[in-house]
């Protein structure tokens, strides 16, 4: 029963945690965004100019397909100048610059190609841990030494063939079997399940992941999952089933339950999945899934996220004539995230919760819930993305909470859609990180309760200064 | 007609929205669709009658339509109209014409919108019949019915827009010049089997909305679903004789319809051979026929997709596979030629081959099916002939096998061939089946030349992330519908008005702003308003109709 009084207590607790987090983060923030200056500048430019951002992202997207210096320079030039035809937007002020690049081709092309290569490689390095298991292991070892946990995510091609699905399965299997051996001895860590933790996308385990055919899809996917779960059981590894687009959600949950209903995997302890709070029916679906878990007495970790396909979901829905399945107002998503967090933590005897957000208010709320519902330390962890939000990661670690870093690895070409999503996120107007670090929003504004209507402009406190890095 | 029900749409097209796709990720939609499949099958074989002047009639001769996925199952036993039936139907249409022409565009639109409502209520039932009668997999059948609903909604609004007289140069004083569109008379509609709901509905609706009366002759392979469409129109309140329904053989009743001196217009979607024959015979003006028949035809394509070296194969490969093999390649918009630039050639082909090998071939009624059957034995044999030719004269990149399905239905496995000759029959002739031919191009200009080297100009696609190539394609790729970085099939009413030129057809795009005018003639009435130097000095309202 969530009475008004409890609500007020939670709010007070959340506010207190939030302020404490901000104070602690200040110590880590002196380094600003964890990216280097050149990249910071590029990101800043993109944030200030929506048109440029769109053009740059399109260039980043095509970059790995370009095979020569000339072709890199030509594409950059084209993306900066051309465009009225396909986008309806006039060229930006940068077009003069790009035209002069065009005029001095011989001299500038190699330079431009080199600069783009460096820039994009750097962005890739920022968000993707590496290509080979060795490279990734070195980065992960470093993370572990700094007191963080990890979950690996394998980037790859969009699967349309059985051999691609086999290939994915093989890479997953190799990771489960060998990766931990590549790491050194385990440092002392907070108790949060197995050290080896791998995130799996079910759409990569079949050539036809089709929600219209749930039986067939479940059968195909489980055929590839079984060896993975057997290996995980043998090695004591944790497998997390990731979420993708909304159309796949119900089927993904169904496949998880289908697998767990097989005699061999009943009660499998080290399994997790994801719940996306931007979906309008998130609470209802979460309640339903928890009921299924209780019925089976099945342990599970649920990673609560806001959701990474926000733009795409809106576009797909409009094109198909469907109701937009996601909240279109960021505050509503934040509010739903808090309500889902409460559902999860109340049920801490049924599930472990992983709070995956960079938003300090969402994190503070989770800390408040932990206290209010007496959630044991082992039933809550925090998750953040590789290459983002350094200060809050370090702050939570210092406070003794398990912090797991979602660590993508793989080649740049197949990783492009992941990279573009991260850049989109880091430069989006709505992003917490941008509000905080570029716009210099005050902690009070950032800690506002998303479940209440926003304050009118005149009632907002004056910008308190702290926080603006640049 | 019931006056109160007449909708008054202020800005006719502004409130047009496409019918939403069925969301098959929802359990409830899946089970509704399965139930519809079960329930329609209980009526097989269903009798399909002729409808003339509102009266249903059977004939002793019958045409049987088979389930292409299971040719032992007879779906419908249809009447076979004779040329006498055609004469009777034309007479009925002629008789009903004056009254229907006088009916206001608003009232006509109202009946059409009611038909849209009825079709929406029976959406899954119609789709289920298309699954069984045309061998369309679930999503294809679903899209077929949605497109039909879209045509009803769109042309009803177009009738309102074009129905109002337009005062030309309204600032002029002392003279009124009014442009009006009036119908042509009796229209013969000859439909195809590949979009057995959408295309007959679209062509019929346009003719009716414009004020013509209609004789609809559906394809021999799909009479049942067309019959339901005709009955829905009647149920919506269409007066007797305005729409007459004549299932039958093309060479008997189609031929008579085309040559009938009292039929003012023929609108046809189908093969190039039949289309050209219709155009030829329409040019004849026998004694007593005081007009030249108007003809609108849609006749197919040999559509190409170009993949340049900057393409994103993650999206290009599924787009190509769907464009080439969706509904077994039996769409006039389907991709049958693939032109890949050297740099990406090998990688693209490898991924295509593996993707094609993973396609699930099966009965159209199974939700797991990605490639269903082809329409009939004749189509299967013709396609197999091309596959044989490909095996002999080209390199086989992928050739599948339908296994045991061959003894159950008209199945053909997807095939991919590689050719180095642009003039090979595989590269020139419309196969209308799951056969894709790939050719290598040295650069983008060469790719465009190959793409344009065909007598057809219907759809085309480019997969590229190079803005200058996309811009060139916009200007130089000779097709009626050009699709950049997406599939090249699945045009949506009002969003992608659809149709080609060259030998792909004559007439303007279906589902677009010019389509309805083809079913009308424009007339201008000029009246001198001056009487002994006296006329109103008030200007008329401004002319703001978008045309």
CSV table of C-alpha atoms in Angstrom, one decimal, chain B residues 168-450:
chain,number,residue,atom,x,y,z
B,168,UNK,CA,-12.0,30.2,-63.1
B,169,UNK,CA,-10.4,33.7,-62.7
B,170,UNK,CA,-13.0,34.7,-60.1
B,171,UNK,CA,-11.8,38.3,-60.1
B,172,UNK,CA,-13.3,38.7,-63.6
B,173,UNK,CA,-16.5,40.7,-63.6
B,174,UNK,CA,-19.5,40.2,-66.0
B,175,UNK,CA,-18.7,36.7,-67.0
B,176,UNK,CA,-18.7,33.4,-65.1
B,177,UNK,CA,-16.4,30.6,-66.3
B,178,UNK,CA,-17.0,27.3,-64.5
B,179,UNK,CA,-14.9,24.2,-65.0
B,180,UNK,CA,-16.7,21.0,-64.0
B,181,UNK,CA,-15.7,17.3,-64.3
B,182,UNK,CA,-18.4,14.9,-65.5
B,183,UNK,CA,-18.2,11.2,-65.7
B,184,UNK,CA,-17.6,9.2,-68.9
B,185,UNK,CA,-20.4,6.7,-68.9
B,186,UNK,CA,-19.9,2.9,-68.5
B,187,UNK,CA,-16.5,1.7,-67.4
B,188,UNK,CA,-15.2,-1.9,-67.8
B,189,UNK,CA,-12.9,-2.9,-65.0
B,190,UNK,CA,-10.6,-5.9,-65.6
B,191,UNK,CA,-8.8,-6.9,-62.4
B,192,UNK,CA,-5.6,-9.0,-61.7
B,193,UNK,CA,-5.2,-11.9,-59.3
B,194,UNK,CA,-2.1,-10.6,-57.5
B,195,UNK,CA,-3.8,-7.9,-55.5
B,196,UNK,CA,-7.3,-9.5,-55.7
B,197,UNK,CA,-8.8,-7.1,-53.2
B,198,UNK,CA,-7.0,-3.8,-53.5
B,199,UNK,CA,-6.7,-3.4,-57.3
B,200,UNK,CA,-10.3,-4.3,-58.3
B,201,UNK,CA,-11.5,-2.2,-55.4
B,202,UNK,CA,-9.3,0.7,-56.4
B,203,UNK,CA,-10.2,0.7,-60.0
B,204,UNK,CA,-13.9,0.2,-59.3
B,205,UNK,CA,-14.1,2.9,-56.6
B,206,UNK,CA,-12.4,5.5,-58.8
B,207,UNK,CA,-14.9,4.8,-61.6
B,208,UNK,CA,-17.9,4.9,-59.2
B,209,UNK,CA,-16.7,8.0,-57.3
B,210,UNK,CA,-16.4,9.9,-60.6
B,211,UNK,CA,-20.0,9.1,-61.4
B,212,UNK,CA,-19.6,6.2,-63.9
B,213,UNK,CA,-21.4,2.9,-63.8
B,214,UNK,CA,-19.2,-0.2,-63.8
B,215,UNK,CA,-18.8,-3.7,-65.0
B,216,UNK,CA,-16.2,-5.5,-62.9
B,217,UNK,CA,-14.6,-8.6,-64.3
B,218,UNK,CA,-12.2,-10.2,-61.8
B,219,UNK,CA,-9.3,-12.5,-62.5
B,220,UNK,CA,-10.3,-16.1,-63.2
B,221,UNK,CA,-8.0,-17.2,-60.3
B,222,UNK,CA,-9.6,-15.0,-57.7
B,223,UNK,CA,-13.4,-14.6,-58.2
B,224,UNK,CA,-14.4,-15.2,-54.6
B,225,UNK,CA,-12.7,-12.3,-52.9
B,226,UNK,CA,-13.8,-10.0,-55.7
B,227,UNK,CA,-17.4,-11.2,-55.3
B,228,UNK,CA,-17.3,-10.2,-51.7
B,229,UNK,CA,-16.0,-6.8,-52.6
B,230,UNK,CA,-19.0,-6.4,-55.1
B,231,UNK,CA,-21.4,-7.5,-52.4
B,232,UNK,CA,-19.9,-5.1,-49.9
B,233,UNK,CA,-20.6,-2.2,-52.4
B,234,UNK,CA,-24.2,-3.3,-52.7
B,235,UNK,CA,-24.6,-3.6,-48.9
B,236,UNK,CA,-23.2,-0.1,-48.6
B,237,UNK,CA,-26.2,1.2,-50.6
B,238,UNK,CA,-25.1,1.2,-54.2
B,239,UNK,CA,-28.2,1.3,-56.4
B,240,UNK,CA,-28.9,-1.7,-58.7
B,241,UNK,CA,-27.1,-1.7,-62.0
B,242,UNK,CA,-24.4,0.8,-60.9
B,243,UNK,CA,-21.9,-2.0,-60.3
B,244,UNK,CA,-22.3,-5.3,-62.2
B,245,UNK,CA,-20.1,-8.2,-61.5
B,246,UNK,CA,-19.1,-10.6,-64.2
B,247,UNK,CA,-16.7,-13.4,-63.3
B,248,UNK,CA,-15.6,-15.4,-66.3
B,249,UNK,CA,-13.0,-16.2,-68.9
B,250,UNK,CA,-10.9,-13.3,-70.2
B,251,UNK,CA,-11.1,-14.6,-73.8
B,252,UNK,CA,-14.9,-14.7,-73.6
B,253,UNK,CA,-16.3,-12.0,-71.4
B,254,UNK,CA,-13.2,-9.8,-71.2
B,255,UNK,CA,-13.0,-9.7,-74.9
B,256,UNK,CA,-16.6,-8.8,-75.4
B,257,UNK,CA,-16.4,-6.1,-72.7
B,258,UNK,CA,-13.4,-4.5,-74.4
B,259,UNK,CA,-15.1,-4.4,-77.8
B,260,UNK,CA,-18.6,-3.4,-76.6
B,261,UNK,CA,-19.7,-0.2,-78.4
B,262,UNK,CA,-21.5,1.0,-75.2
B,263,UNK,CA,-18.5,0.8,-72.9
B,264,UNK,CA,-16.7,4.2,-72.7
B,265,UNK,CA,-13.6,3.2,-70.8
B,266,UNK,CA,-11.5,0.1,-69.9
B,267,UNK,CA,-9.3,0.1,-66.9
B,268,UNK,CA,-7.0,-2.9,-66.7
B,269,UNK,CA,-4.2,-4.2,-64.6
B,270,UNK,CA,-2.4,-7.3,-65.8
B,271,UNK,CA,0.0,-8.6,-68.4
B,272,UNK,CA,1.7,-6.5,-71.1
B,273,UNK,CA,0.4,-8.7,-73.8
B,274,UNK,CA,-3.3,-8.4,-72.9
B,275,UNK,CA,-2.8,-4.7,-72.0
B,276,UNK,CA,-1.5,-3.9,-75.5
B,277,UNK,CA,-4.3,-5.9,-77.1
B,278,UNK,CA,-6.8,-3.9,-75.2
B,279,UNK,CA,-5.2,-0.6,-76.3
B,280,UNK,CA,-5.3,-1.8,-79.9
B,281,UNK,CA,-8.9,-2.9,-79.9
B,282,UNK,CA,-10.0,0.3,-78.1
B,283,UNK,CA,-8.8,2.3,-81.0
B,284,UNK,CA,-11.6,0.9,-83.2
B,285,UNK,CA,-14.8,2.9,-83.5
B,286,UNK,CA,-17.5,0.6,-85.0
B,287,UNK,CA,-20.6,2.1,-86.6
B,288,UNK,CA,-22.7,3.8,-84.0
B,289,UNK,CA,-19.9,4.2,-81.4
B,290,UNK,CA,-19.6,8.0,-81.1
B,291,UNK,CA,-16.4,8.2,-79.0
B,292,UNK,CA,-13.0,6.8,-78.7
B,293,UNK,CA,-12.6,4.4,-75.8
B,294,UNK,CA,-10.4,5.6,-73.1
B,295,UNK,CA,-8.0,3.0,-71.7
B,296,UNK,CA,-5.9,3.0,-68.6
B,297,UNK,CA,-3.5,0.1,-68.2
B,298,UNK,CA,-0.9,-1.1,-65.7
B,299,UNK,CA,1.3,-3.7,-67.4
B,300,UNK,CA,4.2,-4.7,-65.3
B,301,UNK,CA,7.9,-4.1,-65.0
B,302,UNK,CA,11.4,-5.4,-65.0
B,303,UNK,CA,12.5,-3.6,-61.9
B,304,UNK,CA,16.0,-3.0,-60.8
B,305,UNK,CA,17.8,-2.2,-57.6
B,306,UNK,CA,21.2,-0.6,-57.7
B,307,UNK,CA,23.6,-1.3,-54.8
B,308,UNK,CA,26.5,1.1,-54.7
B,309,UNK,CA,29.7,0.7,-52.7
B,310,UNK,CA,28.5,3.0,-49.9
B,311,UNK,CA,25.4,0.9,-49.3
B,312,UNK,CA,24.6,-0.5,-45.8
B,313,UNK,CA,24.2,-4.3,-46.4
B,314,UNK,CA,22.5,-4.8,-43.1
B,315,UNK,CA,19.5,-3.1,-44.5
B,316,UNK,CA,20.1,-3.6,-48.2
B,317,UNK,CA,20.1,-7.4,-48.1
B,318,UNK,CA,16.7,-7.7,-46.3
B,319,UNK,CA,15.2,-5.0,-48.5
B,320,UNK,CA,16.4,-6.8,-51.7
B,321,UNK,CA,15.2,-10.2,-50.5
B,322,UNK,CA,11.8,-8.9,-49.6
B,323,UNK,CA,11.5,-6.9,-52.9
B,324,UNK,CA,12.5,-9.9,-55.0
B,325,UNK,CA,10.8,-12.8,-53.1
B,326,UNK,CA,7.9,-11.3,-51.1
B,327,UNK,CA,4.7,-12.8,-52.4
B,328,UNK,CA,7.0,-15.0,-54.5
B,329,UNK,CA,7.9,-12.1,-56.8
B,330,UNK,CA,4.4,-11.8,-58.1
B,331,UNK,CA,4.1,-8.1,-57.8
B,332,UNK,CA,4.5,-5.8,-60.8
B,333,UNK,CA,6.7,-3.7,-58.5
B,334,UNK,CA,8.9,-6.7,-57.5
B,335,UNK,CA,12.7,-6.5,-58.0
B,336,UNK,CA,13.9,-8.9,-60.7
B,337,UNK,CA,17.3,-7.3,-61.6
B,338,UNK,CA,20.0,-6.4,-59.1
B,339,UNK,CA,22.9,-4.3,-60.2
B,340,UNK,CA,25.8,-4.2,-57.7
B,341,UNK,CA,28.9,-2.1,-57.9
B,342,UNK,CA,32.2,-4.0,-58.1
B,343,UNK,CA,33.6,-3.0,-54.7
B,344,UNK,CA,30.7,-4.5,-52.8
B,345,UNK,CA,29.8,-7.3,-55.3
B,346,UNK,CA,31.2,-10.3,-53.6
B,347,UNK,CA,30.1,-9.4,-50.1
B,348,UNK,CA,26.6,-8.5,-51.3
B,349,UNK,CA,26.2,-11.7,-53.2
B,350,UNK,CA,27.4,-13.8,-50.3
B,351,UNK,CA,25.0,-12.2,-47.9
B,352,UNK,CA,22.1,-12.5,-50.4
B,353,UNK,CA,22.8,-16.1,-51.0
B,354,UNK,CA,22.7,-17.0,-47.4
B,355,UNK,CA,19.7,-14.8,-46.8
B,356,UNK,CA,17.8,-16.4,-49.6
B,357,UNK,CA,18.7,-19.9,-48.3
B,358,UNK,CA,17.1,-19.0,-45.0
B,359,UNK,CA,13.8,-18.0,-46.4
B,360,UNK,CA,11.0,-20.3,-45.2
B,361,UNK,CA,8.9,-21.7,-48.0
B,362,UNK,CA,5.5,-23.0,-47.0
B,363,UNK,CA,1.8,-22.8,-47.3
B,364,UNK,CA,0.4,-19.2,-47.3
B,365,UNK,CA,-1.8,-20.0,-44.3
B,366,UNK,CA,1.2,-20.8,-42.0
B,367,UNK,CA,2.4,-17.7,-40.1
B,368,UNK,CA,6.0,-18.8,-40.4
B,369,UNK,CA,5.9,-18.7,-44.2
B,370,UNK,CA,8.0,-16.1,-45.9
B,371,UNK,CA,7.7,-17.4,-49.5
B,372,UNK,CA,4.3,-19.0,-50.4
B,373,UNK,CA,3.2,-20.6,-53.7
B,374,UNK,CA,2.7,-19.0,-57.1
B,375,UNK,CA,-0.8,-18.5,-58.4
B,376,UNK,CA,-1.3,-21.6,-60.6
B,377,UNK,CA,0.2,-24.4,-62.6
B,378,UNK,CA,0.7,-22.3,-65.7
B,379,UNK,CA,2.6,-19.6,-63.8
B,380,UNK,CA,4.7,-22.3,-62.1
B,381,UNK,CA,5.7,-23.9,-65.4
B,382,UNK,CA,6.5,-20.6,-67.0
B,383,UNK,CA,8.8,-19.6,-64.0
B,384,UNK,CA,10.4,-23.1,-64.0
B,385,UNK,CA,11.2,-22.6,-67.7
B,386,UNK,CA,13.1,-19.4,-66.9
B,387,UNK,CA,14.9,-21.2,-64.0
B,388,UNK,CA,15.9,-23.9,-66.5
B,389,UNK,CA,17.2,-21.3,-68.8
B,390,UNK,CA,19.1,-19.7,-66.0
B,391,UNK,CA,20.7,-23.0,-65.0
B,392,UNK,CA,21.9,-23.4,-68.6
B,393,UNK,CA,22.9,-19.9,-69.6
B,394,UNK,CA,23.8,-18.1,-66.4
B,395,UNK,CA,25.6,-18.8,-63.2
B,396,UNK,CA,23.4,-20.1,-60.3
B,397,UNK,CA,24.0,-18.1,-57.2
B,398,UNK,CA,21.2,-19.7,-55.2
B,399,UNK,CA,18.7,-22.3,-56.2
B,400,UNK,CA,16.4,-23.7,-53.6
B,401,UNK,CA,14.2,-26.7,-53.5
B,402,UNK,CA,10.6,-26.9,-52.5
B,403,UNK,CA,10.8,-30.6,-51.5
B,404,UNK,CA,7.5,-32.3,-50.8
B,405,UNK,CA,5.5,-29.1,-51.3
B,406,UNK,CA,5.7,-29.7,-55.0
B,407,UNK,CA,3.1,-32.4,-54.8
B,408,UNK,CA,0.7,-30.2,-52.7
B,409,UNK,CA,0.7,-26.8,-54.3
B,410,UNK,CA,2.2,-24.5,-57.0
B,411,UNK,CA,5.5,-23.9,-55.2
B,412,UNK,CA,8.7,-22.5,-56.8
B,413,UNK,CA,11.8,-22.0,-54.7
B,414,UNK,CA,13.6,-18.6,-54.9
B,415,UNK,CA,16.4,-18.5,-57.4
B,416,UNK,CA,19.3,-16.0,-57.9
B,417,UNK,CA,21.3,-16.0,-61.1
B,418,UNK,CA,24.3,-14.1,-62.2
B,419,UNK,CA,24.4,-12.8,-65.7
B,420,UNK,CA,27.0,-10.8,-67.5
B,421,UNK,CA,24.7,-10.0,-70.4
B,422,UNK,CA,22.2,-7.1,-70.1
B,423,UNK,CA,20.3,-8.4,-73.1
B,424,UNK,CA,19.7,-11.9,-71.7
B,425,UNK,CA,16.0,-12.9,-71.4
B,426,UNK,CA,16.5,-13.2,-67.6
B,427,UNK,CA,17.4,-9.5,-67.7
B,428,UNK,CA,14.7,-8.4,-70.1
B,429,UNK,CA,11.5,-10.4,-69.7
B,430,UNK,CA,9.0,-10.2,-66.9
B,431,UNK,CA,9.1,-13.5,-65.1
B,432,UNK,CA,6.6,-12.7,-62.4
B,433,UNK,CA,8.1,-15.2,-60.0
B,434,UNK,CA,10.8,-15.6,-57.3
B,435,UNK,CA,13.7,-15.2,-59.8
B,436,UNK,CA,16.4,-12.5,-59.3
B,437,UNK,CA,19.2,-11.9,-61.8
B,438,UNK,CA,22.3,-10.1,-60.6
B,439,UNK,CA,24.8,-8.2,-62.8
B,440,UNK,CA,28.0,-6.4,-61.9
B,441,UNK,CA,28.6,-2.7,-62.8
B,442,UNK,CA,31.9,-0.9,-62.8
B,443,UNK,CA,30.6,2.4,-61.6
B,444,UNK,CA,27.4,4.2,-60.8
B,445,UNK,CA,26.9,5.6,-64.3
B,446,UNK,CA,27.1,2.2,-65.8
B,447,UNK,CA,24.7,0.9,-63.2
B,448,UNK,CA,22.2,3.6,-64.2
B,449,UNK,CA,22.6,2.7,-67.9
B,450,UNK,CA,21.9,-1.0,-67.2
